[in-house]
XYZ file of C-alpha atoms in Angstrom:
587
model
C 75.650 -22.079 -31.308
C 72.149 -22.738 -33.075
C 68.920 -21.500 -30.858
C 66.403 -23.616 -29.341
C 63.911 -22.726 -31.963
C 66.247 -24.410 -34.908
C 67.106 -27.370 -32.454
C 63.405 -28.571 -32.101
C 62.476 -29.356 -35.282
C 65.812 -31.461 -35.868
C 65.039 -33.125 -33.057
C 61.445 -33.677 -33.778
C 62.686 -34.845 -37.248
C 64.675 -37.039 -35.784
C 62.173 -38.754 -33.024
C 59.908 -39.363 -36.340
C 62.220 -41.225 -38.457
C 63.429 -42.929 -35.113
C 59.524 -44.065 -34.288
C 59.009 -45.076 -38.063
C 62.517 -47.106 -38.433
C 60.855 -48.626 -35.228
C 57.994 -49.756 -36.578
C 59.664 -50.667 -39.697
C 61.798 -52.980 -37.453
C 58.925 -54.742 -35.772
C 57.331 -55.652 -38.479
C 60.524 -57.310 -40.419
C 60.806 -59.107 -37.039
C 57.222 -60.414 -36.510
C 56.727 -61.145 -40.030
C 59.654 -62.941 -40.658
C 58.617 -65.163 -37.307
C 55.273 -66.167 -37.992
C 55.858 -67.101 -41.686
C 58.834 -69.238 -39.744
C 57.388 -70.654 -37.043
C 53.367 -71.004 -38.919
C 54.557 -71.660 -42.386
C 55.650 -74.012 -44.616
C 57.316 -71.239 -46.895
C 54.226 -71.178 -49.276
C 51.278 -70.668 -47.502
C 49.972 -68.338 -45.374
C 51.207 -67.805 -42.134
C 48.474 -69.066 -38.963
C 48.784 -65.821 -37.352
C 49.642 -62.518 -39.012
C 50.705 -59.525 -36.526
C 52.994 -57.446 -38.311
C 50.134 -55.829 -39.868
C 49.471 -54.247 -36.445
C 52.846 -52.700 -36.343
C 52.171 -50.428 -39.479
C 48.347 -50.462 -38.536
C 49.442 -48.827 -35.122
C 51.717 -46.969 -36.237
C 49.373 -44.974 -38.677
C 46.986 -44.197 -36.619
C 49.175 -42.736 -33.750
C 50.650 -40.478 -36.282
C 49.637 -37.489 -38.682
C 48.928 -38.521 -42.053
C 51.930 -36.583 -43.674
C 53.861 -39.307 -42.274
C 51.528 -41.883 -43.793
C 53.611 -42.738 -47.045
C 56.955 -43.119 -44.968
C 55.538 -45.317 -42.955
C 53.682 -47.295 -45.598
C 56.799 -47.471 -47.661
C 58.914 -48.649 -44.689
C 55.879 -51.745 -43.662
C 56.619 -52.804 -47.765
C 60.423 -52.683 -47.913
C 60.230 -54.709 -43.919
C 57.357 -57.174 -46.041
C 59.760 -57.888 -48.899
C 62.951 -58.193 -46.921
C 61.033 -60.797 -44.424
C 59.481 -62.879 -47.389
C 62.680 -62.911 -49.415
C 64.111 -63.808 -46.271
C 62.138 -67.265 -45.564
C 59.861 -68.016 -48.390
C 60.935 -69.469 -51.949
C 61.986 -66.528 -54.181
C 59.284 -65.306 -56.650
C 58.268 -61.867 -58.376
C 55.153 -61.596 -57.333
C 56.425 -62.095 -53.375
C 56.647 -58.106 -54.117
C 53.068 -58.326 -54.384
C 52.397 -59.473 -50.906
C 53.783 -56.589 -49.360
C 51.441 -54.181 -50.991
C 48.588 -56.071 -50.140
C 49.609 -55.484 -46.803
C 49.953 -52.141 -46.751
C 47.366 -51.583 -48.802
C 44.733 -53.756 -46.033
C 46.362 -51.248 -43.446
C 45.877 -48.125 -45.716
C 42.509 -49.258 -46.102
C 42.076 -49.497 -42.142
C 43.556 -46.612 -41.113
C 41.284 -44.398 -43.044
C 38.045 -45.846 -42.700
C 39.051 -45.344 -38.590
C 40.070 -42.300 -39.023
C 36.853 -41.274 -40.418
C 34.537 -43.512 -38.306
C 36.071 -42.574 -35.061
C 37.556 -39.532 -33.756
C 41.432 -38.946 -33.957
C 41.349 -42.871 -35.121
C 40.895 -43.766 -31.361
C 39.528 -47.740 -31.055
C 38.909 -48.865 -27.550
C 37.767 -45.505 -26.226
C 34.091 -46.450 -25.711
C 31.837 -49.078 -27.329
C 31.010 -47.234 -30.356
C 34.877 -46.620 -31.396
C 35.311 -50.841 -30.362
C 32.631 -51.926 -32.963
C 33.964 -49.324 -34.805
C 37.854 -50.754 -34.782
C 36.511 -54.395 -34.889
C 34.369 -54.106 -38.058
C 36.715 -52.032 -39.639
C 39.833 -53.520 -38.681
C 38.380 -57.039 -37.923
C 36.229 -57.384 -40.919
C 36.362 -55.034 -43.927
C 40.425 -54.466 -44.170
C 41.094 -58.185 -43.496
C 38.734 -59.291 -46.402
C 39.684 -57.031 -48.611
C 43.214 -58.419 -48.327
C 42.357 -61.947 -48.238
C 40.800 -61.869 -51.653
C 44.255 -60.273 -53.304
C 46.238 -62.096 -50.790
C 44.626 -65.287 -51.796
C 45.030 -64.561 -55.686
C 48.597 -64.179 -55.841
C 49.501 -67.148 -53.893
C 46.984 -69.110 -56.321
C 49.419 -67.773 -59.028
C 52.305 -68.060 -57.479
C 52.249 -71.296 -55.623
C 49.388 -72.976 -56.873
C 47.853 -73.160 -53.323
C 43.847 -73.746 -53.262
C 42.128 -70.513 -53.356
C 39.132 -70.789 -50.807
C 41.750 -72.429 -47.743
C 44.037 -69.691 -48.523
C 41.301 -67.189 -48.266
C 39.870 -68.609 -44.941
C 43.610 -68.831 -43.457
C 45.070 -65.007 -44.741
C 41.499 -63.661 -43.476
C 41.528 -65.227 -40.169
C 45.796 -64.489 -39.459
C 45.571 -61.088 -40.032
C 42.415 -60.296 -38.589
C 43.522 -61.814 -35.356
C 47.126 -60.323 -35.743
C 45.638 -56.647 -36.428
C 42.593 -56.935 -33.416
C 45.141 -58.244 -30.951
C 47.944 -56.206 -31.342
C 46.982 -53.035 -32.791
C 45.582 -51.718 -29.829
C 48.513 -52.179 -27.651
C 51.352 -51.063 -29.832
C 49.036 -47.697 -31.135
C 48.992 -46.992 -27.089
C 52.725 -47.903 -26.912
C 53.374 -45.921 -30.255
C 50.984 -42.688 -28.808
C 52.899 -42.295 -25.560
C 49.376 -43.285 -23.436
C 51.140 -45.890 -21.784
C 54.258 -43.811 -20.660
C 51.412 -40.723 -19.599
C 49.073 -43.668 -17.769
C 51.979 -44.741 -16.023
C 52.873 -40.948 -14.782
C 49.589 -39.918 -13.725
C 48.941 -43.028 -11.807
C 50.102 -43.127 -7.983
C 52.489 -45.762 -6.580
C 49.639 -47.722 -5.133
C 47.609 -48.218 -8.360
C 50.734 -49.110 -10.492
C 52.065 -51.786 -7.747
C 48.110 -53.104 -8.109
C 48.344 -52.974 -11.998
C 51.687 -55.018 -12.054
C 50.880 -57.559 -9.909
C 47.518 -58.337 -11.874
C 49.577 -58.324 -14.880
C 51.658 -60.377 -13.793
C 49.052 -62.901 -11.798
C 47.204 -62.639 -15.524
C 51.058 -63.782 -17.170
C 51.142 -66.556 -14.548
C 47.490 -67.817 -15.393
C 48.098 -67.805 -19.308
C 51.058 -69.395 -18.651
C 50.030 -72.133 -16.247
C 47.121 -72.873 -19.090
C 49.092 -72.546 -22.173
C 51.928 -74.519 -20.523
C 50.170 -78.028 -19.887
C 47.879 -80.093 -21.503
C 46.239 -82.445 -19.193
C 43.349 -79.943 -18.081
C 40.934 -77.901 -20.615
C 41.311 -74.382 -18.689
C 40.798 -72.506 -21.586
C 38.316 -70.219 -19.418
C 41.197 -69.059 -16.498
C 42.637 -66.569 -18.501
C 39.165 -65.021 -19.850
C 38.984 -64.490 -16.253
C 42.062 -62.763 -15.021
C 41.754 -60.383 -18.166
C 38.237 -59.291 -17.272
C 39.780 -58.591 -13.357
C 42.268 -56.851 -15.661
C 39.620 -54.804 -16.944
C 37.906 -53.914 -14.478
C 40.501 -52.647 -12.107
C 43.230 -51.165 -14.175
C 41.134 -50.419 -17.658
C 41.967 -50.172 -21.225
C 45.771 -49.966 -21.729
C 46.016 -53.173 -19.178
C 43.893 -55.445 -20.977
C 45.138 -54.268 -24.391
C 48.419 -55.761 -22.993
C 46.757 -58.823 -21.294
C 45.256 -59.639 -24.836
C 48.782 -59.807 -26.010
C 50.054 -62.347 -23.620
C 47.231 -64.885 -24.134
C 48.196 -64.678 -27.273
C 52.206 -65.088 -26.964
C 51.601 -67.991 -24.685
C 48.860 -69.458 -27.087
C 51.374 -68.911 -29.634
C 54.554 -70.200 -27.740
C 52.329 -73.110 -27.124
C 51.412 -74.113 -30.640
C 54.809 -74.820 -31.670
C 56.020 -76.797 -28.842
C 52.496 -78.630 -29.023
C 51.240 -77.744 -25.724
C 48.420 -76.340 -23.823
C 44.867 -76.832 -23.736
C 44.711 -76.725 -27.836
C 46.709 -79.376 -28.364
C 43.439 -81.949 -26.633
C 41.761 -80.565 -29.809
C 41.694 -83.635 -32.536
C 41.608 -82.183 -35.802
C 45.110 -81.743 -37.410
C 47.689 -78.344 -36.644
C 45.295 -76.615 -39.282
C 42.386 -76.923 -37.352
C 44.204 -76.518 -33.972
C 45.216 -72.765 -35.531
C 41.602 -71.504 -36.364
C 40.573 -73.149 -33.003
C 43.038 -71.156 -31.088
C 42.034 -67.947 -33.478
C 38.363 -68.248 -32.468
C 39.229 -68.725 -28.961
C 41.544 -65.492 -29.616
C 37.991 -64.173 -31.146
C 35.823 -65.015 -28.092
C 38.501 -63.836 -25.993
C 38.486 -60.385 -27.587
C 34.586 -60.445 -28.223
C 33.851 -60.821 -24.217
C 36.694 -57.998 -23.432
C 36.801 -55.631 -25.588
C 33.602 -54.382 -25.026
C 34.362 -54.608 -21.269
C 37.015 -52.866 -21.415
C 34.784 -50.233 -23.679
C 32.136 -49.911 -20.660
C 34.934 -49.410 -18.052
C 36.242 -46.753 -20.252
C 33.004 -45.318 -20.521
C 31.842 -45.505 -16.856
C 35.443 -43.551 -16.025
C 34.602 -40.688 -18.526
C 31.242 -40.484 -17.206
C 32.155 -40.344 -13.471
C 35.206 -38.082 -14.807
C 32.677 -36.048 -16.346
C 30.467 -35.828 -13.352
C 33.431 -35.471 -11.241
C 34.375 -32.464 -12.917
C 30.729 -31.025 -12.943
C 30.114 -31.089 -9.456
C 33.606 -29.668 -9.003
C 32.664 -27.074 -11.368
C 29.072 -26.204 -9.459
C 31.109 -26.098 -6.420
C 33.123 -23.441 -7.359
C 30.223 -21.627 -9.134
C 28.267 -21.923 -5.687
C 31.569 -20.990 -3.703
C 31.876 -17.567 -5.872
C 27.908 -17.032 -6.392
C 26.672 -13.357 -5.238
C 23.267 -15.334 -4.816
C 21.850 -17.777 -2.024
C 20.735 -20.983 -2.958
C 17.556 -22.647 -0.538
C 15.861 -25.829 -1.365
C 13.178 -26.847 0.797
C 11.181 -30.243 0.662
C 7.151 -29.596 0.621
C 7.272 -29.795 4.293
C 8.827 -26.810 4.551
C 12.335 -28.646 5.721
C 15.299 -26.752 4.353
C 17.580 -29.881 2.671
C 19.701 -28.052 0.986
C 21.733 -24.188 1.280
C 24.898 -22.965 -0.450
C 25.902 -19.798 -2.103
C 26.039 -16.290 -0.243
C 23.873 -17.344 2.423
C 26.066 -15.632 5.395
C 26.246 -12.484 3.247
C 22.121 -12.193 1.956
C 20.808 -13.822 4.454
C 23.091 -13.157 8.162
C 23.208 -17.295 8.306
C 25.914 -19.633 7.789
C 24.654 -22.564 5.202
C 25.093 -25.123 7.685
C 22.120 -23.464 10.226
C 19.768 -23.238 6.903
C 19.575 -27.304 6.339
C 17.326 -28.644 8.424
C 15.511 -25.500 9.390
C 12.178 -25.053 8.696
C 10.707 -22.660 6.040
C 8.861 -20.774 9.411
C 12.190 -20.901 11.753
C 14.224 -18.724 9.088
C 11.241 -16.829 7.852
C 11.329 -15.250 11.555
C 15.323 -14.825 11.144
C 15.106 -13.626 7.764
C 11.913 -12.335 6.486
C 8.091 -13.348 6.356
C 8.317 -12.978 2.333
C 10.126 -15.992 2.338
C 7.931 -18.589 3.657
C 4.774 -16.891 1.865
C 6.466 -17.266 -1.361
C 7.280 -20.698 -0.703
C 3.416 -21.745 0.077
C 2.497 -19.482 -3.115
C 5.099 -21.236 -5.332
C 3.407 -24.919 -3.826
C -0.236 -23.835 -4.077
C 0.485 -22.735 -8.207
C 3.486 -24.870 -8.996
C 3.068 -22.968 -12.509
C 3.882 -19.767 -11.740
C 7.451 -18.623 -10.477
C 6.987 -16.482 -7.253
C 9.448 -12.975 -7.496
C 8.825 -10.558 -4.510
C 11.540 -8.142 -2.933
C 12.256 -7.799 1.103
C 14.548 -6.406 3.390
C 16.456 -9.019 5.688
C 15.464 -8.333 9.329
C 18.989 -8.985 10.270
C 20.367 -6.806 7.736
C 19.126 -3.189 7.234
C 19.764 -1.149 4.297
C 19.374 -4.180 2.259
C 17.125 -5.082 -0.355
C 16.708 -8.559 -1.736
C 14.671 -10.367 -4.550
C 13.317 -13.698 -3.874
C 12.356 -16.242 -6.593
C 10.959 -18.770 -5.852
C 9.723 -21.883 -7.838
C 7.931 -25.753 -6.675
C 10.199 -28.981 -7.712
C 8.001 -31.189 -9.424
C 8.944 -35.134 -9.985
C 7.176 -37.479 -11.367
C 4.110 -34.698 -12.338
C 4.076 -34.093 -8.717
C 5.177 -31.406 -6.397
C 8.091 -32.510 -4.034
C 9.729 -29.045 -3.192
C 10.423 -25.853 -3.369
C 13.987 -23.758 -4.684
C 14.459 -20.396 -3.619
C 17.158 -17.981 -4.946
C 18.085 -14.757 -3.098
C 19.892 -12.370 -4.374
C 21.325 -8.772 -3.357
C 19.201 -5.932 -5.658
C 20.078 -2.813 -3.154
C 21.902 -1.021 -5.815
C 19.670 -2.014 -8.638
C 16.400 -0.924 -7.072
C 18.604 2.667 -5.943
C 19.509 3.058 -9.616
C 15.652 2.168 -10.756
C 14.340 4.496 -8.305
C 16.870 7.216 -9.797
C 16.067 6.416 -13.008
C 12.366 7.138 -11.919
C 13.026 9.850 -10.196
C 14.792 11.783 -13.367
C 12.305 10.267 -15.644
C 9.742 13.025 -13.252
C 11.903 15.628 -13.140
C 12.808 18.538 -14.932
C 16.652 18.412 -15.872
C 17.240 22.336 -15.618
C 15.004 23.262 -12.358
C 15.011 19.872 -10.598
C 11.274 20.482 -9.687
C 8.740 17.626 -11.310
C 7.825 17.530 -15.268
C 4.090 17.211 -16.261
C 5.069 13.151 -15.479
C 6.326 13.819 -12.084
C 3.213 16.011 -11.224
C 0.935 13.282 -12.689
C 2.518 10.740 -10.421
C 2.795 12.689 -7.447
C -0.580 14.419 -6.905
C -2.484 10.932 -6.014
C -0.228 10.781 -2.739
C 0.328 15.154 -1.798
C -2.470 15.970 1.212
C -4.315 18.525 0.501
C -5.168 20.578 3.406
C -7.933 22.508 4.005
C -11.325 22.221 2.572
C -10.612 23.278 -1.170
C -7.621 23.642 -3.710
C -6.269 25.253 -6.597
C -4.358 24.588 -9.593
C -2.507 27.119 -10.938
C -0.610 28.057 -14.925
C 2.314 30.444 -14.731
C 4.425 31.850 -17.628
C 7.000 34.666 -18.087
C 5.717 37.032 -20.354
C 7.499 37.952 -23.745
C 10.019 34.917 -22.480
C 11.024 34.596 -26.280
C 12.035 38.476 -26.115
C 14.489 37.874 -22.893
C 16.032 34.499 -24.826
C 16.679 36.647 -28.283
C 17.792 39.802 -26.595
C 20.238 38.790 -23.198
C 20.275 34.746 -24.793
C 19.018 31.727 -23.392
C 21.606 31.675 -21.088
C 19.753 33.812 -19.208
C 16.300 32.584 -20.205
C 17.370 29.333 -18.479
C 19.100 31.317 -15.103
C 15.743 33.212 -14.762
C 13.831 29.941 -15.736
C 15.820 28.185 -12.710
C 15.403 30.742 -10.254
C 11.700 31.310 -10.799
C 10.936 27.843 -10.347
C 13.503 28.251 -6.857
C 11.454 31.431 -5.626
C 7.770 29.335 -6.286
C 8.736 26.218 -4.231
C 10.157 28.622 -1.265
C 7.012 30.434 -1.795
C 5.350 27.087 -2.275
C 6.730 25.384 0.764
C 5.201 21.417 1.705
C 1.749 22.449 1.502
C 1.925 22.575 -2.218
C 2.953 21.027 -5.576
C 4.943 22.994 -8.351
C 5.830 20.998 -11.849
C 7.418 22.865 -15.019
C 5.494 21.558 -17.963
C 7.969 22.761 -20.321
C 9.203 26.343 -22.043
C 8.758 28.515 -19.174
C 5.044 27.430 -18.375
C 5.221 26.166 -14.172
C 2.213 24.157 -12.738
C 1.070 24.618 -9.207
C -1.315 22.704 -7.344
C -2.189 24.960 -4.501
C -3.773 24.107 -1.094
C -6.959 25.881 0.116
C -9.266 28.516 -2.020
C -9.151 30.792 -5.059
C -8.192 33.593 -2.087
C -5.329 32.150 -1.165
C -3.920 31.408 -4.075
C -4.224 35.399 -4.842
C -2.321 35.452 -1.844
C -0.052 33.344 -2.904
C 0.868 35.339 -6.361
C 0.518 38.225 -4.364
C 4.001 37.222 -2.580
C 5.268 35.253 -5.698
C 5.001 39.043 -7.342
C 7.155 40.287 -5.109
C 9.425 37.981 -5.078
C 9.817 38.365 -9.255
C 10.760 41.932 -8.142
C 13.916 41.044 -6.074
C 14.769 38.224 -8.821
C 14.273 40.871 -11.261
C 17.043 43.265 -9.716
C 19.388 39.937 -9.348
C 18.558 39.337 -12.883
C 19.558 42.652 -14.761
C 16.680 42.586 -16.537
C 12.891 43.111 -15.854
C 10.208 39.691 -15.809
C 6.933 39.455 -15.483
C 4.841 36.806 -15.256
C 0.982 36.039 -16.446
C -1.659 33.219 -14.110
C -4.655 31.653 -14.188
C -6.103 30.293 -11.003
C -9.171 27.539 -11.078
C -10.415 26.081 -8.052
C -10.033 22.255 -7.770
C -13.592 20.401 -6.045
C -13.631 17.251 -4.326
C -15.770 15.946 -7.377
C -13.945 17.696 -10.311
C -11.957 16.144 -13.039
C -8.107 17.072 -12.830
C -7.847 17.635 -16.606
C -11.621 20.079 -16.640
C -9.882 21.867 -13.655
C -6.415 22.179 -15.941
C -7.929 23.418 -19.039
C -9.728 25.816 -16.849
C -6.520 27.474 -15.752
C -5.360 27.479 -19.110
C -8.303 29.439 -20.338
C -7.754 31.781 -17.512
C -3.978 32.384 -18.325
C -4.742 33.067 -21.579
C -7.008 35.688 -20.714
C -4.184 37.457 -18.174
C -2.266 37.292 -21.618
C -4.977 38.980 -23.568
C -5.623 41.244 -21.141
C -2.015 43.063 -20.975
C 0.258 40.832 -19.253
C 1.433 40.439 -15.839
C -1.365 39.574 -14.394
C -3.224 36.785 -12.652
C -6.960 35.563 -13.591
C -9.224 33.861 -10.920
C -12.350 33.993 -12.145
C -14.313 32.418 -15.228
């Protein structure tokens, strides 16, 4: 049993040469019954629509079914001329100035609008009219008009004027309805549109029938304007695809009319000639008023579509936004709230509008409303400032705030809130290890810098002080630096239990420690007096011996930091010259 995947491409085959045969059909049959029914056998017929058939049928399609389709419109041509005019050779000829008109109008559409679409908006209506009203038509006309000159003998300028005017006509009224029939839009307007809207879409079709027919079908009154007016309520209420078909039946009653000699037309004095290019230029006006109706209903649809499916789009944004959303008038009258306002904020959107800026300040936070006067006092600027919620604690959120201006003048204020709890943790962590010393976890020289603006200092005086193991390079070659780094970590432990709140202790790198000690150069001897015994005990922990080396200058009230740190340096320095495990408090 073949598979589905061999199955759909027969089939597909198959609905292709189905829709072309189609097409094929319709044009035999219109052709042959205008050149019938508007023809003396010779000239051209008053109204041409078979072109539209082809015309329709090319631009609904991909153009790798073009030359099917084209050679299917000439062999339907042919067998419709052979069928009702006077035999001759060049009768041949006729057919591929047909198809050669709708060749050229296909592809200057396709070109000028996108995917060959004509009634879409304005710009693709002038676009179909010129192209298939104007250009394509006249080219025809001219080789049209020259083989029926040679054939027949008939004048060349009234030929001209009569092939240019039928197929225009036939190819603006028709194409547009049988390209929507041809591309399915009719079927898929048809399924997408409820039971309501399709009984309302009938019945004006059919109120719009009755009208053309009532007009077409007597001759006493000059109504001519009745049906201009049910197709623009056509128009307006059920859009493109209906009025592309209302088109159609003004002209199949106009038509119908002409050849039983009724209708409005027939008052016209002038000859059947002249009754034909009146009823084409009424066709013309007819088109010309709706068409580009029918373009600005299309267009107003996509645009409230469009809008439609923008503020259902900010909806769902603001629906699934982390952030609150406040927009206050510059009274301070909240008009507008969405977003995460219950989880930011500890209030339901609905109790923000109408609030003033002071009434949730107080529920909220104080930040709020002074950003909000900042942001109206400097419209310029864009006001950022973090808070925590008073209703909410352990939260901290960022505020930015910025004036509505219309017009060059302020009318507003927006506010966005939005959760920054974790962000500011991870920024404050980041901080913090950007200060600290990754192997001892006391401050670097950073952390120290930072940090000794804010550390009270008690007592009347303090010290800073330089430590270093001695021979540290020694311990790292001989036991490895392994151990360096175990006895660099628990010296740095046994200084800040020594050290205890009172002071500061920093590693500046290698195994030199900072201390910033509180009270005078006699306590800080004290306080290396203990340190040294400490080493001892971390000595006997360690399995090997350490020492350490100091210098000790005393920091005034008036002194620089960086005199009073090059001053300690000296001094360790000098415990280093001097032998080693030492300490050196004086100059």
């Amino acid at each position: 049993m073949p598979s589905n995947d061999t199955i759909r491409p027969v089939r597909r085959a198959q609905h292709r040469v189905a829709l072309l045969l189609t097409g094929a059909l319709l044009y035999f049959t219109l052709a042959a019954g205008t050149i019938l029914l508007t023809s003396d056998g010779k000239s051209h017929a008053t109204v041409w629509l078979a072109d539209a058939a082809i015309l329709a049928l090319l631009l609904s399609r991909p153009k790798s079914d073009w030359p099917l389709a084209l050679a299917l419109g000439w062999a339907a041509n042919l067998g419709a001329n052979a069928l009702t005019r006077e035999w001759a050779p060049g009768i041949t000829l006729y057919g591929l100035i047909n198809m050669a008109q709708v060749l050229l109008a296909a592809w200057t559409l396709r070109r000028c609008s996108q995917k060959g679409e004509i009634l879409a908006n304005a710009r693709a209506t002038f676009t179909f009219l010129i192209c298939g009203g104007l250009i394509a038509p006249a080219v025809g006309a001219i080789a049209g008009s020259t083989v029926s000159w040679v054939n027949y003998g008939e004048a060349f300028l009234p030929s001209l004027e009569r092939w240019y005017s039928s197929n225009a006509l036939g190819i603006v009224i028709l194409t547009p309805f049988l390209k929507s029939w041809f591309d399915g839009s009719y079927v898929s307007a048809l399924g997408m549109r409820g039971s309501r809207k399709r009984a309302e879409d009938l019945f004006l079709l059919l109120f719009h029938t009755a009208v053309s027919a009532f007009v077409f079908g007597q001759s006493g009154l000059p109504l001519l304007f009745a049906p201009l007016c049910s197709l623009l309520l056509l128009a307006f209420r059920s859009g493109r695809l209906a009025t592309q078909a209302g088109v159609v039946i003004v002209g199949i009653s106009g038509a119908l009319a002409a050849v039983y000699h009724l209708g409005p037309v027939a008052l016209v004095q002038g000859g059947p000639v002249f009754e034909a290019i009146f009823f084409q230029s009424y066709l013309a006006i007819l088109l010309g008023t709706a068409l580009p109706v029918t373009a600005l209903v299309a267009s107003r649809a996509e645009a409230l579509a469009e809008a439609a499916r923008r503020e259902e789009m900010l909806r769902m944004i603001l629906d699934h936004s982390p952030d609150a959303i406040l927009s206050f008038d510059d009274g301070g009258s909240c008009r507008w709230a969405d977003g995460a306002t219950d989880e930011l904020l500890g209030l339901s959107a609905g109790s923000c509008r109408g609030a003033l800026i002071d009434e949730l300040a107080l529920k909220i936070s104080p930040v709020l409303a002074k950003l909000c006067r900042a942001a109206l006092a400097d419209p310029a600027e864009t006001q950022i400032a973090d808070f925590a919620p008073t209703n909410l604690e352990g939260r901290t959120l960022e505020a930015t705030v910025k004036a509505v201006m219309s017009d060059e003048k302020v009318v507003g204020t927006v506010a966005t809130v939005r959760d920054v709890t974790a962000q500011r943790a991870r920024e404050r962590e980041i901080a913090r290890l950007a200060m600290t010393d990754p192997l001892t976890k006391i401050p670097n020289r950073a952390g120290f810098d930072a940090a000794i603006e804010r550390v009270p200092i008690k007592g009347e005086a303090a010290c800073i002080a330089l430590i270093d193991i001695d021979n540290f390079k020694g311990i790292n070659d001989r036991f490895g630096h392994k151990a360096g780094d175990r006895a660099l970590v628990e010296l740095a432990a046994a200084i800040v239990r020594l050290s205890g709140s009172d002071h500061l202790v920093a590693r500046l790198g290698g195994d030199e420690f900072l201390i910033l000690l509180a009270g005078d150069i006699t306590a800080a001897q004290r306080f290396f007096g203990g340190l040294q015994s400490e080493i001892a005990i971390l000595s006997a922990s360690l399995e090997f011996d350490i020492t350490i080396s100091g210098g000790i200058a005393e920091l005034h009230a008036l002194a620089e930091i960086d005199s009073v740190f090059e001053e300690a340096d000296r001094r360790l320095y000098r415990s280093k010259r001097d032998g080693r495990n030492r300490v050196t408090a004086t100059a």
